[in-house]
């Protein structure tokens, strides 16, 4: 009797990708709306703590074992890297930079996935398409960052913008490192349990960051506008529970570089929302940088798609597979 490894449903994979692509593209806009009424780090604490507790409660109702020490520790590491550092930087810099700009600059994520994915260095770094994609990708990032740095340094001295640009170099590195850690560290728990702990631990980590920035001083919860609370609610339900759960699950069933392509679709959604509803402006030079990075992701993934196709053809032509097909025909 042979065991059969079930592949994930193609429909579920498509739905998960669509959720991550579209919902996370909109979160940049809603983050900026939320922090207009709630201090940035405190908003992160509220968002992820509530989302994590809701997810843990749901997992408990489904009968999942929610406390496995090894899995919780792994979730803590990946959650702190991805959410507390990676997404925390996004939340923080949106106080000084437009949401669409932040989304475009975060599109450097896939490049760091290739650089940090040590297990696949042999495959990725010996591929001409991958190396060319990395070079072009970095050129696109430099194009995007160059104008932002020039704007930040030119004219009036704005320390917040300069710090924002600097932090946005660190954010994608932390996100890619946390994602790869989550993918490669084995877990006996379902993806939803890992997701719950990642969000809850990250939410708790935002609290001391909020205290260090004196965000509790003078904060009056009754003065928070309704639109900020609605934005936080959207971020909890859709941005965290729906999209982040889909993302962690995709990391388990698809190649990390393929999952990371959300970083190229998210800016498009963010730009549309920023231009339509927040009167934000994106220069043609920055759009050109985005197009260059989009070309890089095509090249980075080209070798992987070819490899998957070749492996499939080889598997179909193996003697044991041909023999099995003949037996079925008989």
PDB file of C-alpha atoms in Angstrom:
ATOM      1  CA  UNK A   1       0.000   0.000   0.000  1.00  0.00           C
ATOM      2  CA  UNK A   2       1.578   3.300  -1.085  1.00  0.00           C
ATOM      3  CA  UNK A   3       1.030   6.637   0.577  1.00  0.00           C
ATOM      4  CA  UNK A   4      -0.138   9.419  -1.664  1.00  0.00           C
ATOM      5  CA  UNK A   5       0.902  12.997  -0.933  1.00  0.00           C
ATOM      6  CA  UNK A   6      -2.069  15.199  -1.636  1.00  0.00           C
ATOM      7  CA  UNK A   7      -1.303  18.366  -3.559  1.00  0.00           C
ATOM      8  CA  UNK A   8      -3.122  21.536  -2.522  1.00  0.00           C
ATOM      9  CA  UNK A   9      -6.186  22.403  -4.546  1.00  0.00           C
ATOM     10  CA  UNK A  10      -5.342  24.699  -7.460  1.00  0.00           C
ATOM     11  CA  UNK A  11      -8.453  26.740  -6.664  1.00  0.00           C
ATOM     12  CA  UNK A  12      -7.312  27.253  -3.057  1.00  0.00           C
ATOM     13  CA  UNK A  13      -3.871  28.334  -4.257  1.00  0.00           C
ATOM     14  CA  UNK A  14      -5.437  30.851  -6.665  1.00  0.00           C
ATOM     15  CA  UNK A  15      -7.763  32.218  -3.962  1.00  0.00           C
ATOM     16  CA  UNK A  16      -4.850  32.514  -1.515  1.00  0.00           C
ATOM     17  CA  UNK A  17      -2.695  34.375  -4.048  1.00  0.00           C
ATOM     18  CA  UNK A  18      -5.591  36.691  -4.963  1.00  0.00           C
ATOM     19  CA  UNK A  19      -6.190  37.455  -1.281  1.00  0.00           C
ATOM     20  CA  UNK A  20      -2.535  38.274  -0.640  1.00  0.00           C
ATOM     21  CA  UNK A  21      -2.172  40.269  -3.860  1.00  0.00           C
ATOM     22  CA  UNK A  22      -5.294  42.432  -3.518  1.00  0.00           C
ATOM     23  CA  UNK A  23      -5.804  42.739   0.238  1.00  0.00           C
ATOM     24  CA  UNK A  24      -2.196  43.509   1.095  1.00  0.00           C
ATOM     25  CA  UNK A  25      -2.095  46.064  -1.687  1.00  0.00           C
ATOM     26  CA  UNK A  26      -4.944  47.898   0.030  1.00  0.00           C
ATOM     27  CA  UNK A  27      -3.450  47.693   3.532  1.00  0.00           C
ATOM     28  CA  UNK A  28      -0.896  50.432   2.830  1.00  0.00           C
ATOM     29  CA  UNK A  29      -3.779  52.842   2.279  1.00  0.00           C
ATOM     30  CA  UNK A  30      -5.678  51.663   5.370  1.00  0.00           C
ATOM     31  CA  UNK A  31      -2.559  51.765   7.566  1.00  0.00           C
ATOM     32  CA  UNK A  32      -2.131  55.425   6.709  1.00  0.00           C
ATOM     33  CA  UNK A  33      -5.821  56.042   7.456  1.00  0.00           C
ATOM     34  CA  UNK A  34      -5.543  54.244  10.819  1.00  0.00           C
ATOM     35  CA  UNK A  35      -2.446  56.113  12.055  1.00  0.00           C
ATOM     36  CA  UNK A  36      -4.116  59.450  11.404  1.00  0.00           C
ATOM     37  CA  UNK A  37      -6.108  58.832  14.593  1.00  0.00           C
ATOM     38  CA  UNK A  38      -4.041  56.227  16.494  1.00  0.00           C
ATOM     39  CA  UNK A  39      -0.289  56.372  17.250  1.00  0.00           C
ATOM     40  CA  UNK A  40       1.619  54.101  14.858  1.00  0.00           C
ATOM     41  CA  UNK A  41       3.112  51.496  17.219  1.00  0.00           C
ATOM     42  CA  UNK A  42      -0.032  51.410  19.355  1.00  0.00           C
ATOM     43  CA  UNK A  43      -2.080  50.759  16.225  1.00  0.00           C
ATOM     44  CA  UNK A  44       0.208  47.825  15.407  1.00  0.00           C
ATOM     45  CA  UNK A  45      -0.241  46.461  18.923  1.00  0.00           C
ATOM     46  CA  UNK A  46      -4.036  46.702  18.698  1.00  0.00           C
ATOM     47  CA  UNK A  47      -4.168  45.188  15.220  1.00  0.00           C
ATOM     48  CA  UNK A  48      -1.986  42.147  15.792  1.00  0.00           C
ATOM     49  CA  UNK A  49      -2.924  41.387  19.393  1.00  0.00           C
ATOM     50  CA  UNK A  50      -6.641  41.297  18.613  1.00  0.00           C
ATOM     51  CA  UNK A  51      -6.080  39.352  15.373  1.00  0.00           C
ATOM     52  CA  UNK A  52      -3.858  36.838  17.161  1.00  0.00           C
ATOM     53  CA  UNK A  53      -6.306  36.298  20.012  1.00  0.00           C
ATOM     54  CA  UNK A  54      -9.217  35.862  17.596  1.00  0.00           C
ATOM     55  CA  UNK A  55      -7.222  33.322  15.565  1.00  0.00           C
ATOM     56  CA  UNK A  56      -6.148  31.376  18.659  1.00  0.00           C
ATOM     57  CA  UNK A  57      -9.764  31.264  19.836  1.00  0.00           C
ATOM     58  CA  UNK A  58     -10.886  29.964  16.461  1.00  0.00           C
ATOM     59  CA  UNK A  59      -8.124  27.316  16.457  1.00  0.00           C
ATOM     60  CA  UNK A  60      -9.173  26.188  19.939  1.00  0.00           C
ATOM     61  CA  UNK A  61     -12.798  25.864  18.800  1.00  0.00           C
ATOM     62  CA  UNK A  62     -11.631  23.702  15.880  1.00  0.00           C
ATOM     63  CA  UNK A  63      -9.849  21.420  18.326  1.00  0.00           C
ATOM     64  CA  UNK A  64      -6.276  22.358  17.388  1.00  0.00           C
ATOM     65  CA  UNK A  65      -3.528  21.892  19.935  1.00  0.00           C
ATOM     66  CA  UNK A  66      -2.550  25.533  20.365  1.00  0.00           C
ATOM     67  CA  UNK A  67       0.424  25.091  22.716  1.00  0.00           C
ATOM     68  CA  UNK A  68       3.396  23.213  21.282  1.00  0.00           C
ATOM     69  CA  UNK A  69       6.495  24.844  22.757  1.00  0.00           C
ATOM     70  CA  UNK A  70       8.781  24.258  19.771  1.00  0.00           C
ATOM     71  CA  UNK A  71       6.202  25.580  17.302  1.00  0.00           C
ATOM     72  CA  UNK A  72       5.446  28.635  19.444  1.00  0.00           C
ATOM     73  CA  UNK A  73       9.159  29.516  19.618  1.00  0.00           C
ATOM     74  CA  UNK A  74       9.496  29.184  15.828  1.00  0.00           C
ATOM     75  CA  UNK A  75       6.369  31.310  15.361  1.00  0.00           C
ATOM     76  CA  UNK A  76       7.808  33.921  17.723  1.00  0.00           C
ATOM     77  CA  UNK A  77      11.016  34.239  15.691  1.00  0.00           C
ATOM     78  CA  UNK A  78       9.263  34.463  12.314  1.00  0.00           C
ATOM     79  CA  UNK A  79       6.487  36.704  13.682  1.00  0.00           C
ATOM     80  CA  UNK A  80       8.937  39.185  15.208  1.00  0.00           C
ATOM     81  CA  UNK A  81      10.957  39.352  11.985  1.00  0.00           C
ATOM     82  CA  UNK A  82       8.012  39.636   9.596  1.00  0.00           C
ATOM     83  CA  UNK A  83       5.436  41.604  11.576  1.00  0.00           C
ATOM     84  CA  UNK A  84       7.161  43.444  14.422  1.00  0.00           C
ATOM     85  CA  UNK A  85      10.210  44.503  12.376  1.00  0.00           C
ATOM     86  CA  UNK A  86       9.213  44.171   8.712  1.00  0.00           C
ATOM     87  CA  UNK A  87       5.638  45.431   8.940  1.00  0.00           C
ATOM     88  CA  UNK A  88       6.414  47.617  11.968  1.00  0.00           C
ATOM     89  CA  UNK A  89       8.809  49.612   9.801  1.00  0.00           C
ATOM     90  CA  UNK A  90       6.087  50.013   7.161  1.00  0.00           C
ATOM     91  CA  UNK A  91       3.650  51.333   9.773  1.00  0.00           C
ATOM     92  CA  UNK A  92       6.262  53.689  11.240  1.00  0.00           C
ATOM     93  CA  UNK A  93       7.491  55.227   7.980  1.00  0.00           C
ATOM     94  CA  UNK A  94       3.962  55.849   6.701  1.00  0.00           C
ATOM     95  CA  UNK A  95       3.877  58.722   9.194  1.00  0.00           C
ATOM     96  CA  UNK A  96       6.357  60.533   6.933  1.00  0.00           C
ATOM     97  CA  UNK A  97       6.094  58.882   3.505  1.00  0.00           C
ATOM     98  CA  UNK A  98       3.072  58.365   1.191  1.00  0.00           C
ATOM     99  CA  UNK A  99       1.534  54.885   1.340  1.00  0.00           C
ATOM    100  CA  UNK A 100       1.970  54.255  -2.400  1.00  0.00           C
ATOM    101  CA  UNK A 101       5.648  55.223  -2.146  1.00  0.00           C
ATOM    102  CA  UNK A 102       6.176  52.786   0.738  1.00  0.00           C
ATOM    103  CA  UNK A 103       4.479  49.991  -1.209  1.00  0.00           C
ATOM    104  CA  UNK A 104       6.703  50.539  -4.229  1.00  0.00           C
ATOM    105  CA  UNK A 105       9.898  50.632  -2.150  1.00  0.00           C
ATOM    106  CA  UNK A 106       8.929  47.416  -0.349  1.00  0.00           C
ATOM    107  CA  UNK A 107       8.836  45.717  -3.759  1.00  0.00           C
ATOM    108  CA  UNK A 108      12.513  44.865  -3.178  1.00  0.00           C
ATOM    109  CA  UNK A 109      11.286  41.869  -1.114  1.00  0.00           C
ATOM    110  CA  UNK A 110      11.737  39.122  -3.769  1.00  0.00           C
ATOM    111  CA  UNK A 111      15.347  40.098  -4.350  1.00  0.00           C
ATOM    112  CA  UNK A 112      16.097  39.429  -0.692  1.00  0.00           C
ATOM    113  CA  UNK A 113      14.250  36.110  -0.876  1.00  0.00           C
ATOM    114  CA  UNK A 114      16.740  34.941  -3.504  1.00  0.00           C
ATOM    115  CA  UNK A 115      19.745  36.354  -1.636  1.00  0.00           C
ATOM    116  CA  UNK A 116      18.764  34.838   1.742  1.00  0.00           C
ATOM    117  CA  UNK A 117      17.410  31.490   0.517  1.00  0.00           C
ATOM    118  CA  UNK A 118      20.657  29.604   1.209  1.00  0.00           C
ATOM    119  CA  UNK A 119      19.114  26.202   0.506  1.00  0.00           C
ATOM    120  CA  UNK A 120      18.511  27.225  -3.106  1.00  0.00           C
ATOM    121  CA  UNK A 121      21.694  29.219  -3.722  1.00  0.00           C
ATOM    122  CA  UNK A 122      23.103  26.488  -5.964  1.00  0.00           C
ATOM    123  CA  UNK A 123      19.972  26.540  -8.099  1.00  0.00           C
ATOM    124  CA  UNK A 124      19.346  30.283  -8.057  1.00  0.00           C
ATOM    125  CA  UNK A 125      22.877  31.677  -8.258  1.00  0.00           C
ATOM    126  CA  UNK A 126      24.056  29.379 -11.061  1.00  0.00           C
ATOM    127  CA  UNK A 127      21.153  30.472 -13.247  1.00  0.00           C
ATOM    128  CA  UNK A 128      21.881  33.230 -15.773  1.00  0.00           C
ATOM    129  CA  UNK A 129      18.223  34.329 -15.682  1.00  0.00           C
ATOM    130  CA  UNK A 130      18.262  34.588 -11.888  1.00  0.00           C
ATOM    131  CA  UNK A 131      21.554  36.508 -11.734  1.00  0.00           C
ATOM    132  CA  UNK A 132      20.399  38.866 -14.494  1.00  0.00           C
ATOM    133  CA  UNK A 133      17.101  39.309 -12.683  1.00  0.00           C
ATOM    134  CA  UNK A 134      18.926  40.226  -9.462  1.00  0.00           C
ATOM    135  CA  UNK A 135      21.074  42.815 -11.229  1.00  0.00           C
ATOM    136  CA  UNK A 136      18.076  44.373 -12.983  1.00  0.00           C
ATOM    137  CA  UNK A 137      16.061  44.228  -9.751  1.00  0.00           C
ATOM    138  CA  UNK A 138      18.716  46.076  -7.798  1.00  0.00           C
ATOM    139  CA  UNK A 139      18.911  48.644 -10.600  1.00  0.00           C
ATOM    140  CA  UNK A 140      15.166  49.175 -10.273  1.00  0.00           C
ATOM    141  CA  UNK A 141      15.412  49.539  -6.496  1.00  0.00           C
ATOM    142  CA  UNK A 142      18.244  52.068  -6.861  1.00  0.00           C
ATOM    143  CA  UNK A 143      16.076  53.982  -9.332  1.00  0.00           C
ATOM    144  CA  UNK A 144      13.201  54.026  -6.838  1.00  0.00           C
ATOM    145  CA  UNK A 145      15.350  54.888  -3.832  1.00  0.00           C
ATOM    146  CA  UNK A 146      17.483  57.408  -5.676  1.00  0.00           C
ATOM    147  CA  UNK A 147      14.730  59.920  -6.295  1.00  0.00           C
ATOM    148  CA  UNK A 148      13.325  59.459  -2.789  1.00  0.00           C
ATOM    149  CA  UNK A 149      16.760  60.048  -1.238  1.00  0.00           C
ATOM    150  CA  UNK A 150      17.264  63.116  -3.424  1.00  0.00           C
ATOM    151  CA  UNK A 151      13.873  64.497  -2.379  1.00  0.00           C
ATOM    152  CA  UNK A 152      14.551  63.744   1.286  1.00  0.00           C
ATOM    153  CA  UNK A 153      17.983  65.370   1.229  1.00  0.00           C
ATOM    154  CA  UNK A 154      17.062  68.255  -1.045  1.00  0.00           C
ATOM    155  CA  UNK A 155      15.374  71.457   0.041  1.00  0.00           C
ATOM    156  CA  UNK A 156      14.210  71.488   3.658  1.00  0.00           C
ATOM    157  CA  UNK A 157      16.004  69.045   5.934  1.00  0.00           C
ATOM    158  CA  UNK A 158      13.490  66.389   6.962  1.00  0.00           C
ATOM    159  CA  UNK A 159      14.989  63.809   9.338  1.00  0.00           C
ATOM    160  CA  UNK A 160      11.781  61.747   9.351  1.00  0.00           C
ATOM    161  CA  UNK A 161      11.967  61.124   5.586  1.00  0.00           C
ATOM    162  CA  UNK A 162      15.675  60.312   5.711  1.00  0.00           C
ATOM    163  CA  UNK A 163      15.103  57.814   8.532  1.00  0.00           C
ATOM    164  CA  UNK A 164      12.107  56.423   6.657  1.00  0.00           C
ATOM    165  CA  UNK A 165      14.178  55.704   3.556  1.00  0.00           C
ATOM    166  CA  UNK A 166      16.901  54.090   5.665  1.00  0.00           C
ATOM    167  CA  UNK A 167      14.466  51.890   7.572  1.00  0.00           C
ATOM    168  CA  UNK A 168      12.849  50.738   4.336  1.00  0.00           C
ATOM    169  CA  UNK A 169      16.159  49.103   3.440  1.00  0.00           C
ATOM    170  CA  UNK A 170      15.937  46.960   6.592  1.00  0.00           C
ATOM    171  CA  UNK A 171      12.219  46.115   6.372  1.00  0.00           C
ATOM    172  CA  UNK A 172      12.325  43.843   3.290  1.00  0.00           C
ATOM    173  CA  UNK A 173      15.373  41.996   4.656  1.00  0.00           C
ATOM    174  CA  UNK A 174      13.573  41.226   7.924  1.00  0.00           C
ATOM    175  CA  UNK A 175      10.401  40.172   6.079  1.00  0.00           C
ATOM    176  CA  UNK A 176      12.261  37.807   3.743  1.00  0.00           C
ATOM    177  CA  UNK A 177      14.292  36.320   6.618  1.00  0.00           C
ATOM    178  CA  UNK A 178      11.157  35.731   8.698  1.00  0.00           C
ATOM    179  CA  UNK A 179       9.286  34.209   5.762  1.00  0.00           C
ATOM    180  CA  UNK A 180      12.090  31.776   4.952  1.00  0.00           C
ATOM    181  CA  UNK A 181      12.443  30.859   8.640  1.00  0.00           C
ATOM    182  CA  UNK A 182       8.702  30.134   8.763  1.00  0.00           C
ATOM    183  CA  UNK A 183       8.909  28.047   5.573  1.00  0.00           C
ATOM    184  CA  UNK A 184      11.888  25.879   6.495  1.00  0.00           C
ATOM    185  CA  UNK A 185      11.362  25.344  10.220  1.00  0.00           C
ATOM    186  CA  UNK A 186       9.235  22.230  10.559  1.00  0.00           C
ATOM    187  CA  UNK A 187       5.971  22.534  12.454  1.00  0.00           C
ATOM    188  CA  UNK A 188       3.561  19.968  13.812  1.00  0.00           C
ATOM    189  CA  UNK A 189       0.831  22.604  14.043  1.00  0.00           C
ATOM    190  CA  UNK A 190      -1.541  23.753  11.268  1.00  0.00           C
ATOM    191  CA  UNK A 191      -0.669  26.992   9.462  1.00  0.00           C
ATOM    192  CA  UNK A 192      -3.528  28.792  11.204  1.00  0.00           C
ATOM    193  CA  UNK A 193      -2.048  28.052  14.656  1.00  0.00           C
ATOM    194  CA  UNK A 194       1.390  29.296  13.611  1.00  0.00           C
ATOM    195  CA  UNK A 195      -0.213  32.404  12.119  1.00  0.00           C
ATOM    196  CA  UNK A 196      -2.109  33.101  15.351  1.00  0.00           C
ATOM    197  CA  UNK A 197       1.052  32.939  17.478  1.00  0.00           C
ATOM    198  CA  UNK A 198       3.027  35.040  14.994  1.00  0.00           C
ATOM    199  CA  UNK A 199       0.433  37.816  15.164  1.00  0.00           C
ATOM    200  CA  UNK A 200      -0.109  37.658  18.930  1.00  0.00           C
ATOM    201  CA  UNK A 201       3.612  37.731  19.779  1.00  0.00           C
ATOM    202  CA  UNK A 202       4.232  40.550  17.296  1.00  0.00           C
ATOM    203  CA  UNK A 203       1.290  42.493  18.763  1.00  0.00           C
ATOM    204  CA  UNK A 204       2.775  42.196  22.253  1.00  0.00           C
ATOM    205  CA  UNK A 205       6.176  43.324  20.900  1.00  0.00           C
ATOM    206  CA  UNK A 206       4.590  46.543  19.601  1.00  0.00           C
ATOM    207  CA  UNK A 207       3.636  47.592  23.160  1.00  0.00           C
ATOM    208  CA  UNK A 208       7.143  48.398  24.467  1.00  0.00           C
ATOM    209  CA  UNK A 209       7.899  50.098  21.120  1.00  0.00           C
ATOM    210  CA  UNK A 210       4.808  52.249  21.679  1.00  0.00           C
ATOM    211  CA  UNK A 211       5.880  53.050  25.254  1.00  0.00           C
ATOM    212  CA  UNK A 212       9.401  54.022  24.123  1.00  0.00           C
ATOM    213  CA  UNK A 213       7.886  56.582  21.762  1.00  0.00           C
ATOM    214  CA  UNK A 214       5.607  57.978  24.515  1.00  0.00           C
ATOM    215  CA  UNK A 215       2.519  57.116  22.492  1.00  0.00           C
ATOM    216  CA  UNK A 216       0.397  56.439  25.569  1.00  0.00           C
ATOM    217  CA  UNK A 217       0.988  59.969  26.861  1.00  0.00           C
ATOM    218  CA  UNK A 218      -1.917  62.164  25.881  1.00  0.00           C
ATOM    219  CA  UNK A 219      -3.661  59.433  23.904  1.00  0.00           C
ATOM    220  CA  UNK A 220      -7.430  59.711  24.291  1.00  0.00           C
ATOM    221  CA  UNK A 221      -9.320  56.727  22.914  1.00  0.00           C
ATOM    222  CA  UNK A 222     -12.546  58.752  22.763  1.00  0.00           C
ATOM    223  CA  UNK A 223     -10.954  61.196  20.314  1.00  0.00           C
ATOM    224  CA  UNK A 224     -10.077  58.568  17.721  1.00  0.00           C
ATOM    225  CA  UNK A 225     -12.160  59.220  14.569  1.00  0.00           C
ATOM    226  CA  UNK A 226     -14.506  56.514  13.315  1.00  0.00           C
ATOM    227  CA  UNK A 227     -12.613  56.111  10.037  1.00  0.00           C
ATOM    228  CA  UNK A 228      -9.444  55.150  11.954  1.00  0.00           C
ATOM    229  CA  UNK A 229     -11.324  52.449  13.892  1.00  0.00           C
ATOM    230  CA  UNK A 230     -12.872  51.172  10.651  1.00  0.00           C
ATOM    231  CA  UNK A 231      -9.400  51.047   9.075  1.00  0.00           C
ATOM    232  CA  UNK A 232      -8.078  49.051  12.060  1.00  0.00           C
ATOM    233  CA  UNK A 233     -11.036  46.664  11.774  1.00  0.00           C
ATOM    234  CA  UNK A 234     -10.264  46.134   8.092  1.00  0.00           C
ATOM    235  CA  UNK A 235      -6.593  45.491   8.889  1.00  0.00           C
ATOM    236  CA  UNK A 236      -7.496  42.950  11.589  1.00  0.00           C
ATOM    237  CA  UNK A 237     -10.031  40.955   9.570  1.00  0.00           C
ATOM    238  CA  UNK A 238      -8.690  41.179   6.044  1.00  0.00           C
ATOM    239  CA  UNK A 239      -5.063  42.286   6.313  1.00  0.00           C
ATOM    240  CA  UNK A 240      -4.114  40.002   9.210  1.00  0.00           C
ATOM    241  CA  UNK A 241      -6.527  37.105   9.654  1.00  0.00           C
ATOM    242  CA  UNK A 242      -7.353  36.519   5.964  1.00  0.00           C
ATOM    243  CA  UNK A 243      -4.277  37.641   4.018  1.00  0.00           C
ATOM    244  CA  UNK A 244      -1.526  36.752   6.478  1.00  0.00           C
ATOM    245  CA  UNK A 245      -3.026  33.300   7.042  1.00  0.00           C
ATOM    246  CA  UNK A 246      -3.131  32.807   3.261  1.00  0.00           C
ATOM    247  CA  UNK A 247       0.486  33.961   3.009  1.00  0.00           C
ATOM    248  CA  UNK A 248       1.813  31.561   5.678  1.00  0.00           C
ATOM    249  CA  UNK A 249      -0.106  28.697   4.057  1.00  0.00           C
ATOM    250  CA  UNK A 250       1.285  29.545   0.612  1.00  0.00           C
ATOM    251  CA  UNK A 251       4.816  29.446   2.032  1.00  0.00           C
ATOM    252  CA  UNK A 252       4.168  25.827   2.961  1.00  0.00           C
ATOM    253  CA  UNK A 253       2.836  24.724  -0.424  1.00  0.00           C
ATOM    254  CA  UNK A 254       4.583  26.931  -3.003  1.00  0.00           C
ATOM    255  CA  UNK A 255       8.203  28.072  -3.655  1.00  0.00           C
ATOM    256  CA  UNK A 256       9.197  31.082  -1.550  1.00  0.00           C
ATOM    257  CA  UNK A 257      10.256  33.136  -4.579  1.00  0.00           C
ATOM    258  CA  UNK A 258       6.861  32.585  -6.177  1.00  0.00           C
ATOM    259  CA  UNK A 259       4.999  33.596  -3.020  1.00  0.00           C
ATOM    260  CA  UNK A 260       7.158  36.708  -2.710  1.00  0.00           C
ATOM    261  CA  UNK A 261       5.795  38.048  -6.017  1.00  0.00           C
ATOM    262  CA  UNK A 262       2.968  39.628  -4.016  1.00  0.00           C
ATOM    263  CA  UNK A 263       5.414  42.493  -3.520  1.00  0.00           C
ATOM    264  CA  UNK A 264       5.086  43.357  -7.216  1.00  0.00           C
ATOM    265  CA  UNK A 265       1.288  43.325  -7.333  1.00  0.00           C
ATOM    266  CA  UNK A 266       0.700  45.098  -4.008  1.00  0.00           C
ATOM    267  CA  UNK A 267       2.188  48.440  -5.175  1.00  0.00           C
ATOM    268  CA  UNK A 268      -0.213  48.562  -8.132  1.00  0.00           C
ATOM    269  CA  UNK A 269      -3.216  48.312  -5.793  1.00  0.00           C
ATOM    270  CA  UNK A 270      -1.625  50.758  -3.350  1.00  0.00           C
ATOM    271  CA  UNK A 271      -0.886  53.275  -6.097  1.00  0.00           C
ATOM    272  CA  UNK A 272      -4.442  53.114  -7.428  1.00  0.00           C
ATOM    273  CA  UNK A 273      -5.926  53.642  -3.961  1.00  0.00           C
ATOM    274  CA  UNK A 274      -3.432  56.373  -3.081  1.00  0.00           C
ATOM    275  CA  UNK A 275      -4.041  58.293  -6.290  1.00  0.00           C
ATOM    276  CA  UNK A 276      -7.830  57.826  -6.266  1.00  0.00           C
ATOM    277  CA  UNK A 277      -8.544  58.510  -2.589  1.00  0.00           C
ATOM    278  CA  UNK A 278      -5.540  60.274  -1.031  1.00  0.00           C
ATOM    279  CA  UNK A 279      -4.428  62.558  -3.889  1.00  0.00           C
ATOM    280  CA  UNK A 280      -0.946  61.012  -3.827  1.00  0.00           C
ATOM    281  CA  UNK A 281       1.391  61.444  -6.767  1.00  0.00           C
ATOM    282  CA  UNK A 282       3.904  58.996  -8.233  1.00  0.00           C
ATOM    283  CA  UNK A 283       6.520  60.212 -10.716  1.00  0.00           C
ATOM    284  CA  UNK A 284       7.194  58.608 -14.085  1.00  0.00           C
ATOM    285  CA  UNK A 285      10.714  57.800 -12.899  1.00  0.00           C
ATOM    286  CA  UNK A 286       9.328  55.753 -10.004  1.00  0.00           C
ATOM    287  CA  UNK A 287       6.882  53.989 -12.318  1.00  0.00           C
ATOM    288  CA  UNK A 288       9.843  53.172 -14.555  1.00  0.00           C
ATOM    289  CA  UNK A 289      11.633  51.675 -11.555  1.00  0.00           C
ATOM    290  CA  UNK A 290       8.610  49.513 -10.804  1.00  0.00           C
ATOM    291  CA  UNK A 291       8.529  48.247 -14.401  1.00  0.00           C
ATOM    292  CA  UNK A 292      12.217  47.338 -14.169  1.00  0.00           C
ATOM    293  CA  UNK A 293      11.623  45.387 -10.954  1.00  0.00           C
ATOM    294  CA  UNK A 294       8.662  43.604 -12.547  1.00  0.00           C
ATOM    295  CA  UNK A 295      11.025  42.494 -15.316  1.00  0.00           C
ATOM    296  CA  UNK A 296      13.448  41.224 -12.685  1.00  0.00           C
ATOM    297  CA  UNK A 297      10.856  38.982 -11.037  1.00  0.00           C
ATOM    298  CA  UNK A 298      10.033  37.453 -14.416  1.00  0.00           C
ATOM    299  CA  UNK A 299      13.695  36.595 -14.915  1.00  0.00           C
ATOM    300  CA  UNK A 300      14.193  35.377 -11.333  1.00  0.00           C
ATOM    301  CA  UNK A 301      11.313  32.927 -11.655  1.00  0.00           C
ATOM    302  CA  UNK A 302      12.012  31.916 -15.268  1.00  0.00           C
ATOM    303  CA  UNK A 303      14.597  29.273 -14.342  1.00  0.00           C
ATOM    304  CA  UNK A 304      12.331  27.830 -11.638  1.00  0.00           C
ATOM    305  CA  UNK A 305       9.390  27.507 -14.025  1.00  0.00           C
ATOM    306  CA  UNK A 306      11.638  25.790 -16.595  1.00  0.00           C
ATOM    307  CA  UNK A 307      12.998  23.427 -13.928  1.00  0.00           C
ATOM    308  CA  UNK A 308       9.499  22.470 -12.750  1.00  0.00           C
ATOM    309  CA  UNK A 309       8.454  21.836 -16.347  1.00  0.00           C
ATOM    310  CA  UNK A 310      11.508  19.668 -17.063  1.00  0.00           C
ATOM    311  CA  UNK A 311      11.035  17.664 -13.850  1.00  0.00           C
ATOM    312  CA  UNK A 312       7.411  17.020 -14.783  1.00  0.00           C
ATOM    313  CA  UNK A 313       8.403  15.775 -18.244  1.00  0.00           C
ATOM    314  CA  UNK A 314      11.134  13.547 -16.798  1.00  0.00           C
ATOM    315  CA  UNK A 315       8.719  12.082 -14.252  1.00  0.00           C
ATOM    316  CA  UNK A 316       6.244  11.263 -17.012  1.00  0.00           C
ATOM    317  CA  UNK A 317       8.910   9.464 -19.061  1.00  0.00           C
ATOM    318  CA  UNK A 318      10.396   7.370 -16.221  1.00  0.00           C
ATOM    319  CA  UNK A 319      10.237   3.591 -16.916  1.00  0.00           C
ATOM    320  CA  UNK A 320       8.164   2.866 -13.800  1.00  0.00           C
ATOM    321  CA  UNK A 321       5.627   5.533 -14.794  1.00  0.00           C
ATOM    322  CA  UNK A 322       5.396   4.154 -18.355  1.00  0.00           C
ATOM    323  CA  UNK A 323       4.969   0.652 -16.958  1.00  0.00           C
ATOM    324  CA  UNK A 324       2.236   1.888 -14.630  1.00  0.00           C
ATOM    325  CA  UNK A 325       0.418   3.539 -17.509  1.00  0.00           C
ATOM    326  CA  UNK A 326       0.628   0.285 -19.522  1.00  0.00           C
ATOM    327  CA  UNK A 327      -0.772  -1.715 -16.592  1.00  0.00           C
ATOM    328  CA  UNK A 328      -3.639   0.757 -16.297  1.00  0.00           C
ATOM    329  CA  UNK A 329      -4.331   0.364 -20.004  1.00  0.00           C
ATOM    330  CA  UNK A 330      -4.410  -3.424 -19.651  1.00  0.00           C
TER     331      UNK A 330
END
